[in-house]
Tab-separated table of C-alpha atoms in Angstrom:
chain	number	residue	atom	x	y	z
A	1278	MET	CA	13.991	-77.700	-134.298
A	1279	SER	CA	12.962	-75.852	-131.178
A	1280	PRO	CA	11.722	-72.284	-130.808
A	1281	SER	CA	14.919	-71.563	-128.869
A	1282	ASN	CA	16.681	-71.309	-132.231
A	1283	SER	CA	14.850	-68.022	-132.761
A	1284	ARG	CA	15.728	-64.696	-131.289
A	1285	VAL	CA	14.613	-61.108	-131.579
A	1286	THR	CA	17.213	-58.691	-132.935
A	1287	THR	CA	17.388	-55.013	-133.562
A	1288	PRO	CA	18.303	-53.514	-136.918
A	1289	GLY	CA	22.046	-52.877	-137.080
A	1290	ALA	CA	22.847	-55.568	-134.495
A	1291	PRO	CA	26.304	-57.189	-134.786
A	1292	VAL	CA	26.517	-59.954	-137.374
A	1293	ALA	CA	27.400	-63.445	-136.140
A	1294	GLU	CA	30.241	-65.448	-137.736
A	1295	ARG	CA	27.784	-67.329	-139.969
A	1296	ALA	CA	26.391	-65.147	-142.771
A	1297	HIS	CA	22.712	-64.199	-142.545
A	1298	THR	CA	20.193	-64.599	-145.310
A	1299	GLU	CA	17.997	-61.486	-145.221
A	1300	VAL	CA	14.312	-62.304	-145.694
A	1301	ALA	CA	11.273	-60.015	-146.062
A	1302	VAL	CA	8.128	-61.571	-144.598
A	1303	GLY	CA	4.558	-60.366	-145.061
A	1304	ILE	CA	1.932	-60.790	-142.376
A	1305	LEU	CA	-1.168	-60.193	-144.483
A	1306	ILE	CA	-4.067	-59.312	-142.206
A	1307	ARG	CA	-7.659	-59.311	-143.438
A	1308	GLU	CA	-10.299	-56.932	-142.083
A	1309	ASP	CA	-11.609	-59.703	-139.798
A	1310	GLY	CA	-8.116	-60.164	-138.355
A	1311	ALA	CA	-7.374	-63.422	-140.165
A	1312	LEU	CA	-3.718	-64.033	-141.082
A	1313	LEU	CA	-2.558	-65.500	-144.396
A	1314	LEU	CA	-0.284	-68.517	-144.184
A	1315	SER	CA	0.972	-70.522	-147.115
A	1316	SER	CA	2.624	-73.916	-147.368
A	1317	ARG	CA	6.210	-74.296	-148.477
A	1318	PRO	CA	6.354	-75.822	-151.956
A	1319	GLU	CA	7.872	-79.177	-152.814
A	1320	GLY	CA	11.603	-79.038	-153.451
A	1321	LYS	CA	12.308	-76.402	-150.793
A	1322	PRO	CA	13.584	-77.048	-147.277
A	1323	TYR	CA	10.679	-77.740	-144.901
A	1324	ALA	CA	8.328	-78.512	-147.804
A	1325	GLY	CA	4.735	-78.708	-146.551
A	1326	TYR	CA	5.355	-76.533	-143.478
A	1327	TRP	CA	3.169	-73.446	-143.133
A	1328	GLU	CA	4.697	-69.969	-143.124
A	1329	PHE	CA	3.984	-66.328	-143.718
A	1330	PRO	CA	4.777	-65.489	-147.359
A	1331	GLY	CA	7.905	-63.656	-148.412
A	1332	GLY	CA	11.439	-64.275	-149.561
A	1333	LYS	CA	15.074	-63.302	-149.790
A	1334	LEU	CA	16.218	-59.759	-150.399
A	1335	GLU	CA	18.155	-59.306	-153.625
A	1336	ALA	CA	21.191	-57.036	-153.862
A	1337	GLY	CA	20.214	-53.385	-153.479
A	1338	GLU	CA	16.588	-54.086	-152.453
A	1339	THR	CA	14.898	-52.642	-149.416
A	1340	VAL	CA	12.726	-54.919	-147.302
A	1341	GLU	CA	9.588	-53.370	-148.760
A	1342	GLN	CA	10.837	-53.757	-152.348
A	1343	ALA	CA	11.723	-57.410	-151.762
A	1344	LEU	CA	8.361	-58.103	-150.132
A	1345	ARG	CA	6.499	-56.485	-153.030
A	1346	ARG	CA	8.451	-58.532	-155.562
A	1347	GLU	CA	8.126	-61.801	-153.668
A	1348	LEU	CA	4.374	-61.497	-153.047
A	1349	ASP	CA	3.786	-60.676	-156.716
A	1350	GLU	CA	5.964	-63.627	-157.842
A	1351	GLU	CA	4.559	-66.151	-155.329
A	1352	LEU	CA	0.947	-65.038	-154.797
A	1353	GLY	CA	0.058	-62.696	-157.665
A	1354	VAL	CA	-0.901	-59.784	-155.405
A	1355	THR	CA	0.343	-56.215	-155.174
A	1356	ILE	CA	0.645	-55.007	-151.578
A	1357	GLY	CA	0.020	-51.578	-150.100
A	1358	PRO	CA	2.299	-50.021	-147.462
A	1359	ALA	CA	4.671	-52.443	-145.697
A	1360	GLU	CA	6.862	-51.249	-142.858
A	1361	VAL	CA	9.089	-53.513	-140.770
A	1362	TRP	CA	7.281	-54.367	-137.511
A	1363	LYS	CA	9.719	-56.835	-135.916
A	1364	VAL	CA	13.057	-58.424	-136.773
A	1365	THR	CA	13.971	-61.916	-135.637
A	1366	GLU	CA	16.670	-64.416	-136.443
A	1367	HIS	CA	16.354	-68.174	-136.789
A	1368	ASP	CA	19.143	-70.694	-137.197
A	1369	TYR	CA	17.964	-73.463	-139.513
A	1370	PRO	CA	20.329	-76.290	-140.492
A	1371	HIS	CA	20.352	-74.963	-144.097
A	1372	ALA	CA	20.548	-71.214	-143.344
A	1373	LEU	CA	20.839	-68.556	-140.663
A	1374	VAL	CA	18.002	-66.186	-141.528
A	1375	ARG	CA	17.199	-62.678	-140.416
A	1376	LEU	CA	13.461	-62.200	-140.819
A	1377	HIS	CA	12.063	-58.716	-141.380
A	1378	TRP	CA	8.361	-58.994	-140.448
A	1379	CYS	CA	5.945	-56.527	-142.056
A	1380	LYS	CA	2.252	-56.212	-141.273
A	1381	VAL	CA	0.288	-55.690	-144.498
A	1382	TYR	CA	-3.353	-54.568	-144.446
A	1383	GLN	CA	-3.880	-53.658	-148.103
A	1384	TRP	CA	-3.349	-55.572	-151.331
A	1385	THR	CA	-4.880	-55.848	-154.777
A	1386	GLY	CA	-5.205	-58.768	-157.171
A	1387	ASP	CA	-6.463	-62.319	-156.930
A	1388	PHE	CA	-4.406	-64.788	-154.955
A	1389	GLU	CA	-2.675	-67.288	-157.246
A	1390	MET	CA	-0.481	-69.977	-155.743
A	1391	ARG	CA	2.226	-69.635	-158.402
A	1392	GLU	CA	4.637	-72.093	-156.774
A	1393	GLY	CA	2.150	-74.906	-156.200
A	1394	GLN	CA	1.754	-74.000	-152.537
A	1395	ARG	CA	-1.486	-73.910	-150.568
A	1396	MET	CA	-2.861	-70.910	-148.652
A	1397	ALA	CA	-5.113	-70.596	-145.638
A	1398	TRP	CA	-6.575	-67.627	-143.774
A	1399	GLN	CA	-6.103	-68.351	-140.075
A	1400	GLN	CA	-7.468	-67.072	-136.788
A	1401	PHE	CA	-6.200	-68.181	-133.378
A	1402	PRO	CA	-6.012	-70.986	-132.581
A	1403	LEU	CA	-4.358	-71.998	-135.855
A	1404	THR	CA	-5.738	-75.006	-137.698
A	1405	VAL	CA	-2.741	-75.574	-140.011
A	1406	THR	CA	0.315	-77.548	-138.897
A	1407	PRO	CA	3.217	-77.809	-138.811
A	1408	VAL	CA	4.312	-74.177	-138.888
A	1409	LEU	CA	7.863	-73.186	-139.811
A	1410	PRO	CA	9.791	-72.731	-136.526
A	1411	GLY	CA	11.063	-69.256	-137.404
A	1412	ALA	CA	7.460	-67.981	-137.199
A	1413	PHE	CA	6.920	-69.048	-133.575
A	1414	PRO	CA	7.977	-65.745	-131.893
A	1415	VAL	CA	5.772	-63.698	-134.258
A	1416	LEU	CA	2.814	-66.035	-133.763
A	1417	ASP	CA	3.209	-65.575	-130.004
A	1418	TRP	CA	3.225	-61.747	-130.388
A	1419	LEU	CA	0.224	-61.801	-132.720
A	1420	ALA	CA	-1.644	-64.159	-130.399
A	1421	SER	CA	-0.892	-61.928	-127.413
A	1422	GLU	CA	-2.203	-58.891	-129.299
A	1423	ARG	CA	-5.480	-60.780	-129.743
A	1424	GLY	CA	-5.684	-62.063	-126.154
A	1425	PHE	CA	-4.539	-65.641	-126.854
A	1426	GLU	CA	-1.776	-66.829	-124.556
A	1427	GLY	CA	0.100	-70.064	-124.074
A	1428	ALA	CA	-0.610	-72.961	-126.411
A	1429	VAL	CA	0.243	-71.258	-129.698
A	1430	LEU	CA	3.760	-72.745	-129.969
A	1431	ALA	CA	2.729	-76.267	-129.012
A	1432	GLN	CA	-0.143	-76.183	-131.452
A	1433	ALA	CA	1.869	-74.690	-134.311
A	1434	SER	CA	4.627	-77.274	-133.962
A	1435	GLN	CA	2.377	-80.305	-134.238
A	1436	GLY	CA	2.522	-82.140	-137.474
């Protein structure tokens, strides 16, 4: 899977023929700038790949409501404010996903890996691989914000 399967979209953009799965994604950022990534649990597509936590929106949920629910269910934390920062799409073999990326700076609770996944706080350059391909554009933007250019995609895709 190459990063070219990802693209940036704008809310309200026309829907392609294939139905999208709407996903809320949390970019949890610690005070020192570290980013939380977690591994995909066994039994899910791309098991073992690293990703930002989150999950599918349920009927009638806003992005923020879905993110709150998912991070409580998966990680055992309650997040503070979460507004959509970027929206991207990625075409995986198993699903066409529209990813609603939210930067989150506040949360309460102790992290519990409730789905058997692992977690890692990461700075650039990342030390966990491989990273889920749908995260590549966001990793590039986050790296650019921090003054890291270039090798983020190549490094994240190793595995």
